[in-house]
XYZ file of C-alpha atoms in Angstrom:
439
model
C -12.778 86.287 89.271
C -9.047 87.872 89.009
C -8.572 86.929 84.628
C -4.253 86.742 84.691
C -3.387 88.772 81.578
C -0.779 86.728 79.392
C 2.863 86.515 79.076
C 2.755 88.051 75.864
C 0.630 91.273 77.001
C 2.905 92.027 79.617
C 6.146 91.908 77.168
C 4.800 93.723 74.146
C 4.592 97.097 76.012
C 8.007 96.690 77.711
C 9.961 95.557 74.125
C 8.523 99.131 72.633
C 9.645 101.224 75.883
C 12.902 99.624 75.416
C 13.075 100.163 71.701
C 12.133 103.681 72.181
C 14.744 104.288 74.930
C 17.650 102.830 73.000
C 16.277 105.329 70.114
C 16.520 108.443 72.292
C 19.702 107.474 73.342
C 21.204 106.844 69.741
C 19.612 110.290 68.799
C 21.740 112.099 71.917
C 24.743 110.224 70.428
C 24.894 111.055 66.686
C 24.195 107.499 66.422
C 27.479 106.415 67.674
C 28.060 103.879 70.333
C 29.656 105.286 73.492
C 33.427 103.813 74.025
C 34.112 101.832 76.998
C 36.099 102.987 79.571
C 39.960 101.475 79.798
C 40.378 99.563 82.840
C 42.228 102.059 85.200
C 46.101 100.930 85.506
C 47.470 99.522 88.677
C 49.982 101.361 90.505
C 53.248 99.118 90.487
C 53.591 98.598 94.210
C 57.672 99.579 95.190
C 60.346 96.958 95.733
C 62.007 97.798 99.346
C 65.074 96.782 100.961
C 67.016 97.929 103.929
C 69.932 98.893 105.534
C 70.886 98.608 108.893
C 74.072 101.306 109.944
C 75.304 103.198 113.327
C 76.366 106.002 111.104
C 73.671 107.995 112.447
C 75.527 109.504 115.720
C 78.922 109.600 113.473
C 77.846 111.066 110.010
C 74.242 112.644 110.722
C 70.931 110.953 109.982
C 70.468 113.603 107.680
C 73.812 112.136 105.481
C 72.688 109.106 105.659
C 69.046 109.790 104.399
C 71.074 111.344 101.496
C 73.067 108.522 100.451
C 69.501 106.606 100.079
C 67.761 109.411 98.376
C 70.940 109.484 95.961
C 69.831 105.996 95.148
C 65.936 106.082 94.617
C 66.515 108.861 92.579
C 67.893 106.320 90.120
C 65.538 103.507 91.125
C 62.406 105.311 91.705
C 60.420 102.108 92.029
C 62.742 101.134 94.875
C 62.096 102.206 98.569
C 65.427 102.017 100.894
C 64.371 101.796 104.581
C 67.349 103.521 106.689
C 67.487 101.470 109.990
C 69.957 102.854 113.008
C 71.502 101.673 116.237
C 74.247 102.487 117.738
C 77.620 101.198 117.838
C 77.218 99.854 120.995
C 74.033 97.774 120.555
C 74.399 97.194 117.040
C 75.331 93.270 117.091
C 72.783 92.241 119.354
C 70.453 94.154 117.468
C 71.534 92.816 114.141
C 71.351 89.216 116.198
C 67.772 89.965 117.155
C 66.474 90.870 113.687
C 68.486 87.926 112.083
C 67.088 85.604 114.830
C 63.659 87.187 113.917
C 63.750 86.498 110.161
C 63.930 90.225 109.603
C 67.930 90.302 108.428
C 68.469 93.838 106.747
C 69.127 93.395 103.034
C 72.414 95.392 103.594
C 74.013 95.761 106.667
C 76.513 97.700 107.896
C 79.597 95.035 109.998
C 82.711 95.223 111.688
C 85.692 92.853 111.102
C 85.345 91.098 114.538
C 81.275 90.346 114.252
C 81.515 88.834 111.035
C 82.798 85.140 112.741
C 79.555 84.948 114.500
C 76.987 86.358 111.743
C 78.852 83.900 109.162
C 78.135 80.989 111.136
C 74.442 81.871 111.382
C 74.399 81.205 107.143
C 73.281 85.600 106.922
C 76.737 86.868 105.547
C 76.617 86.301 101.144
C 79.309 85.723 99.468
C 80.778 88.736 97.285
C 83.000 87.739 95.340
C 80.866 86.443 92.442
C 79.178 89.131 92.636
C 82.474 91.308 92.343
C 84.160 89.225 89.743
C 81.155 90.525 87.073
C 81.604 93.661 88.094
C 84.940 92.911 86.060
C 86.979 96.155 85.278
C 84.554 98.833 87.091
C 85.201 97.092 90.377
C 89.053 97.156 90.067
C 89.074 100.456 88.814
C 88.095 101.731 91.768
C 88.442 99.737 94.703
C 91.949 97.981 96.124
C 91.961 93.969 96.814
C 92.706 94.925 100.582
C 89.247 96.943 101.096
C 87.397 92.858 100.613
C 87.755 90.695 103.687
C 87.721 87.451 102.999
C 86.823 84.490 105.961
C 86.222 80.528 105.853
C 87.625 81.324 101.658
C 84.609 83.596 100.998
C 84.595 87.421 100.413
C 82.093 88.514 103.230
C 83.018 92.061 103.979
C 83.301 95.263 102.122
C 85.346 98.432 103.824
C 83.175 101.205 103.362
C 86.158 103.188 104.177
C 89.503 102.652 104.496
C 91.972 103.921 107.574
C 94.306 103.195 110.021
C 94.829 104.333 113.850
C 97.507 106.524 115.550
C 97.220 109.746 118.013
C 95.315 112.758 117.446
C 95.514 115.982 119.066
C 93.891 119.013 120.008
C 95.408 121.619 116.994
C 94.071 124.357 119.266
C 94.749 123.771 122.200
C 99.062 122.479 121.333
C 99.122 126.219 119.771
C 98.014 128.007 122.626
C 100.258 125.872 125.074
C 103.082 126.488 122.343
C 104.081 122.593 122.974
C 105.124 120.709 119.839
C 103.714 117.990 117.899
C 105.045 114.404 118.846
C 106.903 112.403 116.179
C 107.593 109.353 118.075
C 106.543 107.379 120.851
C 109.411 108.637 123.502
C 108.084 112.663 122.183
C 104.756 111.060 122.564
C 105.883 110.598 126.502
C 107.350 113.728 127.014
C 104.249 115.537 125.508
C 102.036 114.152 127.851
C 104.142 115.424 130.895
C 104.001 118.899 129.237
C 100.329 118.996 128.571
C 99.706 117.753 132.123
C 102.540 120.244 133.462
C 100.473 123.291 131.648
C 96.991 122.503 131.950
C 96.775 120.565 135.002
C 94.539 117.770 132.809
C 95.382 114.298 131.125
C 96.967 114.524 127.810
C 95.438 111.172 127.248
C 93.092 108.098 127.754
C 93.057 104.738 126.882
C 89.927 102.773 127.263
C 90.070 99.327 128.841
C 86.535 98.591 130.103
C 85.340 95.081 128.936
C 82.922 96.786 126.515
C 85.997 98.459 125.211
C 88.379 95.631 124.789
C 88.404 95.997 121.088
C 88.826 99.264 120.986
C 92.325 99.094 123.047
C 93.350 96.152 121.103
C 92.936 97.760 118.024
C 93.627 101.542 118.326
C 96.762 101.072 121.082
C 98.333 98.024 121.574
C 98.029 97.097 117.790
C 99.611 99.924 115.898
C 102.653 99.900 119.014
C 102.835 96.096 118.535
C 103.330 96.586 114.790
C 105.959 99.012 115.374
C 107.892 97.459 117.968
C 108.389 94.632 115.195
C 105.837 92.572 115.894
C 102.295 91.582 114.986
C 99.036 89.483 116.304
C 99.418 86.077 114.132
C 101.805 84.742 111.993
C 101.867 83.504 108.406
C 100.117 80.190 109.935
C 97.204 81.991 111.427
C 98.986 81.122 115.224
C 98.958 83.596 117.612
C 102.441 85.273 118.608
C 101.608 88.668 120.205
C 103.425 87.097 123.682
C 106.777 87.530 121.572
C 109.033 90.561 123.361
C 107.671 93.084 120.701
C 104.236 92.294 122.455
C 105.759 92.825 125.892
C 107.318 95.592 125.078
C 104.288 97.190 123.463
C 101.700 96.402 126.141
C 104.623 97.662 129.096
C 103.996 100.684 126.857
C 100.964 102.032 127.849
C 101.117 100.661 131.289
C 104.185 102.682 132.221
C 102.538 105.980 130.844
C 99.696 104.631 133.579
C 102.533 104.179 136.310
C 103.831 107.711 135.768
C 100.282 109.210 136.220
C 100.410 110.838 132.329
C 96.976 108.921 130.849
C 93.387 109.372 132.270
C 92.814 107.509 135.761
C 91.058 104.863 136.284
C 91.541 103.063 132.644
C 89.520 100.107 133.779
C 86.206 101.570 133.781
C 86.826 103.971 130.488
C 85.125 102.708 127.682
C 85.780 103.753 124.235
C 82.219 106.621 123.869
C 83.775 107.908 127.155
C 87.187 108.624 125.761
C 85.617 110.183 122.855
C 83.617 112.560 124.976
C 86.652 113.727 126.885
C 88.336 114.600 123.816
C 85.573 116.469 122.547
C 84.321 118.065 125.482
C 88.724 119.300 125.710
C 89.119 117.290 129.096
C 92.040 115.356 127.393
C 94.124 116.947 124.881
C 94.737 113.458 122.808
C 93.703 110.040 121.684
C 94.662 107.176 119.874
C 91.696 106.646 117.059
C 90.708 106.345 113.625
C 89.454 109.592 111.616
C 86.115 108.959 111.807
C 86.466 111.477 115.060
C 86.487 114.062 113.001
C 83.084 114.226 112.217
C 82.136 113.454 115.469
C 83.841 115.958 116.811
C 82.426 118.858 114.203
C 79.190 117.705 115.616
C 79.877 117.690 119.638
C 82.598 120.476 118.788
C 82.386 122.603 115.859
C 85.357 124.679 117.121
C 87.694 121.959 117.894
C 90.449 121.158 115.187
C 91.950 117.977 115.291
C 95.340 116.494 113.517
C 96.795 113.611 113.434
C 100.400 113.650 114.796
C 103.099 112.897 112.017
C 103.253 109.044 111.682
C 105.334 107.896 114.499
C 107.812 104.989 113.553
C 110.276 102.199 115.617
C 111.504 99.006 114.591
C 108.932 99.491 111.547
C 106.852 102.382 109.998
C 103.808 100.159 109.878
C 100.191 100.781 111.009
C 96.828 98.695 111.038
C 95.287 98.647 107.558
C 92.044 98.936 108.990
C 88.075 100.344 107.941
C 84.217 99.484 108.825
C 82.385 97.916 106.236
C 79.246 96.484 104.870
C 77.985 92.978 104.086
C 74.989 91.957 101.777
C 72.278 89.473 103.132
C 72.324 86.087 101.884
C 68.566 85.743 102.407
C 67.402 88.938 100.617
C 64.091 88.481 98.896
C 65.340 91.060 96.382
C 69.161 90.136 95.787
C 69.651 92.088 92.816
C 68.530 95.443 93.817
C 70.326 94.891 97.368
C 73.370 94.640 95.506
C 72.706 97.524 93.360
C 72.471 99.504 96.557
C 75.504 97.622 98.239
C 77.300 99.234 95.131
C 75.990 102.542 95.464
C 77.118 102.714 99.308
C 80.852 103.273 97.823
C 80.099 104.702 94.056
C 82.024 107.471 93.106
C 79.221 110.000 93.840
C 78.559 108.668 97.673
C 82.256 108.430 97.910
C 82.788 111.758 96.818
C 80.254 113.140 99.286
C 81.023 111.492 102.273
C 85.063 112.607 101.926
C 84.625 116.127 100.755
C 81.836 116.619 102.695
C 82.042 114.360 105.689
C 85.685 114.390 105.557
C 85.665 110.428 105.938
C 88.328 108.052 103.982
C 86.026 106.357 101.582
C 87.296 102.989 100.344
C 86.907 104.044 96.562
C 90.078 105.090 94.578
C 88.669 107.848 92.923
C 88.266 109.661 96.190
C 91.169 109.315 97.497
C 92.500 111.808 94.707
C 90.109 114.090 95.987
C 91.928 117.478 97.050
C 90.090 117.111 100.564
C 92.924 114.940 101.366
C 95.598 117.785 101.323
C 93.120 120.124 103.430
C 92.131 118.558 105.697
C 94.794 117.666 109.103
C 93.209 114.414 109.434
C 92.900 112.687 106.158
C 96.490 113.894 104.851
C 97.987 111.348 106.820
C 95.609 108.065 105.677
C 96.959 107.561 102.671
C 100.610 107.935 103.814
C 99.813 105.654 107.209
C 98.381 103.143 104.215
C 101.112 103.378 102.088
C 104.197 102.442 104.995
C 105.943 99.307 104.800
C 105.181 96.972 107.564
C 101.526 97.520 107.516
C 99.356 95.121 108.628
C 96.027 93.884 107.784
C 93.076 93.400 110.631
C 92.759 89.830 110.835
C 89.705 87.525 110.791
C 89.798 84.821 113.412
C 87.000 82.798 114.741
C 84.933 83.187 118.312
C 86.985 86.587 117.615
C 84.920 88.455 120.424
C 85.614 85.816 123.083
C 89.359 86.251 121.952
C 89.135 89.513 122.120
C 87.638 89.020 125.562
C 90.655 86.899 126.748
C 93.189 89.273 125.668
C 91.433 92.220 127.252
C 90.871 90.118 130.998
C 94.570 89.418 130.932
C 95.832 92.764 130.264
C 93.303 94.017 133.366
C 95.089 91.220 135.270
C 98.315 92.884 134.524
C 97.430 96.597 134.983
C 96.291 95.268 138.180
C 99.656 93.860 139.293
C 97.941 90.387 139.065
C 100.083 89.132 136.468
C 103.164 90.070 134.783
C 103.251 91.804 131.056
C 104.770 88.177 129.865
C 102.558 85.731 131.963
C 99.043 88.361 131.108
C 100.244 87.517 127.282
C 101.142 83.991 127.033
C 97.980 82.824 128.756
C 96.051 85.481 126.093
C 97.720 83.664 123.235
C 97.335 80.502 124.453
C 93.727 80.487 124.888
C 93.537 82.064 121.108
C 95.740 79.102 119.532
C 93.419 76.534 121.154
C 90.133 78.381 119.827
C 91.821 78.648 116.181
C 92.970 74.975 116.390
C 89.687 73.829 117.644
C 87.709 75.574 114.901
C 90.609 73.746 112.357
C 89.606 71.152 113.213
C 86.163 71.096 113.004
């Protein structure tokens, strides 16, 4: 019969084997007790935020990568996610991210989207945010480069500029036809240019896509300089007074005498660009930021503004693209640290000395760049003339700017007169303002 040895048999043997083990091991030791090993560290996961431009096409993705690795260098726990689109499609792709939860930290914005972004609660307000920024911020950046709408500060120019006619330095010297300084030389130029080339001098772009662009870079500045301007003191609009008239008749009789690109209906804004870059026109009414869109399509083209042209006033749009900070970041704090470093000294530096682009910061606008270079010289002086005027902010601005743009096609196409194509424009804008007053 199978005897079952005891409990304590079993153990004895096992309690010396263990005894002995633990003595062989002390022995191996020196008699000292191994150290336990530290717990191995966690690796701080990164903070990231992101910023959605359309500098991409303009400045270079490579410049723009730059201005974020600028910044991690100094927050190397922070990640900066670079997000493009272009010009074009860039509100309806901010729209779709915002509607999508996914609204960039820092986005880039033009003056005319921010009605429609503020009302969807995305835009945050700046100025707080400025006023403890206290005597850094004021050292370096002008009241006028903040735009303010429904009493908030929503917008920040990343640069600052204005919009009058460029030309083709190259191409005036080899024709040996001078430089316009006002808008009558401006007509008889274009009659040269076409006389000795057989091309356009210029094109204006009044596709619907383009409506702003027109508004902005043609009818405004010769609305301001016939005496006149888009709203009054009250916010009402008054471009239908005879300075409007006589600025929109403008452009339409360079159209009647054949002297501006055909067919200005169907030109939109990236196709104006391209015939000035590609030399199928020899000028354009735009903001600097052609330059480096032309050294990229066009490395050998040189372009100038014309000296600033002047009429009843000197004035020109006081103008500029800008950025605006999320109100729904999850990280405010380092999304405003990077909303700071977008026009810092150092980026500011860079981007006019290098990109030869008029950076809304002060200290760059000392920067010698601005006596070398044919396109910046004339910023700050276009800047500086009395009778500037600011770009508004109104609300529903894109239908507005929709309105004004399907009247003037009305009256390039003899459907209405330059009077009647105005007054209906402005009064469809005083009933949207009003309306919105009253809300």
């Amino acid at each position: 019969m199978y005897k079952r040895k005891s409990k304590i048999g079993l153990r004895f043997p096992v309690v010396l084997i263990i005894v002995a083990m633990l003595s062989v091991g002390t022995l191996f030791a020196g008699g000292r007790q191994e150290k336990k090993a530290a717990p191995a560290e966690t690796k701080k996961e990164k903070v990231t935020i992101t910023f959605l431009g359309w500098w991409d096409d303009e400045y270079g993705k490579d410049t723009m990568q730059k201005i974020a690795d600028m910044f991690m260098e100094k927050h190397p726990d922070v990640q900066v996610k670079m997000l493009n689109s272009p010009h074009s499609a860039f509100e309806d792709k901010l729209l779709a991210m915002s509607q999508a939860g996914e609204t960039p930290d820092v986005m880039g914005m033009e003056f005319n989207w921010v009605p429609r972004f503020d009302k969807m609660g995305i835009l945050a307000n700046l100025e707080p945010l400025i006023e403890k920024e206290g005597d850094y911020w004021k050292e370096r950046y002008n009241p006028g480069w903040t735009g303010y709408y429904g009493g908030r500060a929503v917008i920040q120019w990343l640069y600052a500029m204005s919009y009058g006619p460029v030309y083709n330095v190259g191409k005036f010297e080899e024709l040996g036809i001078n430089v316009p300084t006002d808008w009558n030389e401006l007509e008889e130029t274009l009659a040269q240019y076409k006389k000795a080339t057989g091309k356009y001098g210029m094109a204006i772009p009044l596709a619907k896509d383009s409506f702003a662009h027109f508004l902005l870079y043609s009818y405004f500045t010769r609305l301001i300089q016939a005496g006149g301007a888009l709203l009054d003191k009250e916010g009402k609009a008054v471009f239908n007074s005879e300075a409007g008239v006589r600025a929109l008749q403008y452009w339409k009789n360079l159209a009647d005498k054949d002297l501006l690109y055909p067919d200005a209906l169907s030109l939109s804004d990236p196709m104006t660009i391209e015939l000035l870059t590609s030399e199928e026109i020899g000028m354009l009414m735009i903001g600097p930021f052609i330059g480096p869109i032309a050294r990229q399509r066009n490395p050998d083209l040189k372009l100038s503004y014309t000296p600033p042209f002047e009429d009843a006033t000197g004035g020109f749009v006081s103008s500029g693209s800008g950025a605006s900070l999320s109100k729904n970041s999850r990280n405010p704090g380092i999304a405003w640290e990077f909303f700071k470093h977008l026009i810092s000294d150092e980026v500011a530096l860079m981007m006019t000395e290098e990109v030869k682009t008029p950076w809304a910061n002060k200290k760059a606008f000392s920067s010698p760049v601005y006596d070398e270079d044919p396109l910046l010289k004339q910023i700050p002086v276009m800047l500086s003339r009395p009778g500037g005027q600011p770009l508004p902010f109104v609300p529903e601005l894109g239908d507005l700017i929709n309105s004004f743009g399907e009247n003037v096609q009305a009256y390039w196409m003899g459907q209405k007169t330059a009077k009647d194509a105005l007054d209906d424009a402005a009064d469809h804008w005083n009933e949207v303002i009003e309306a919105y007053r009253k809300k």
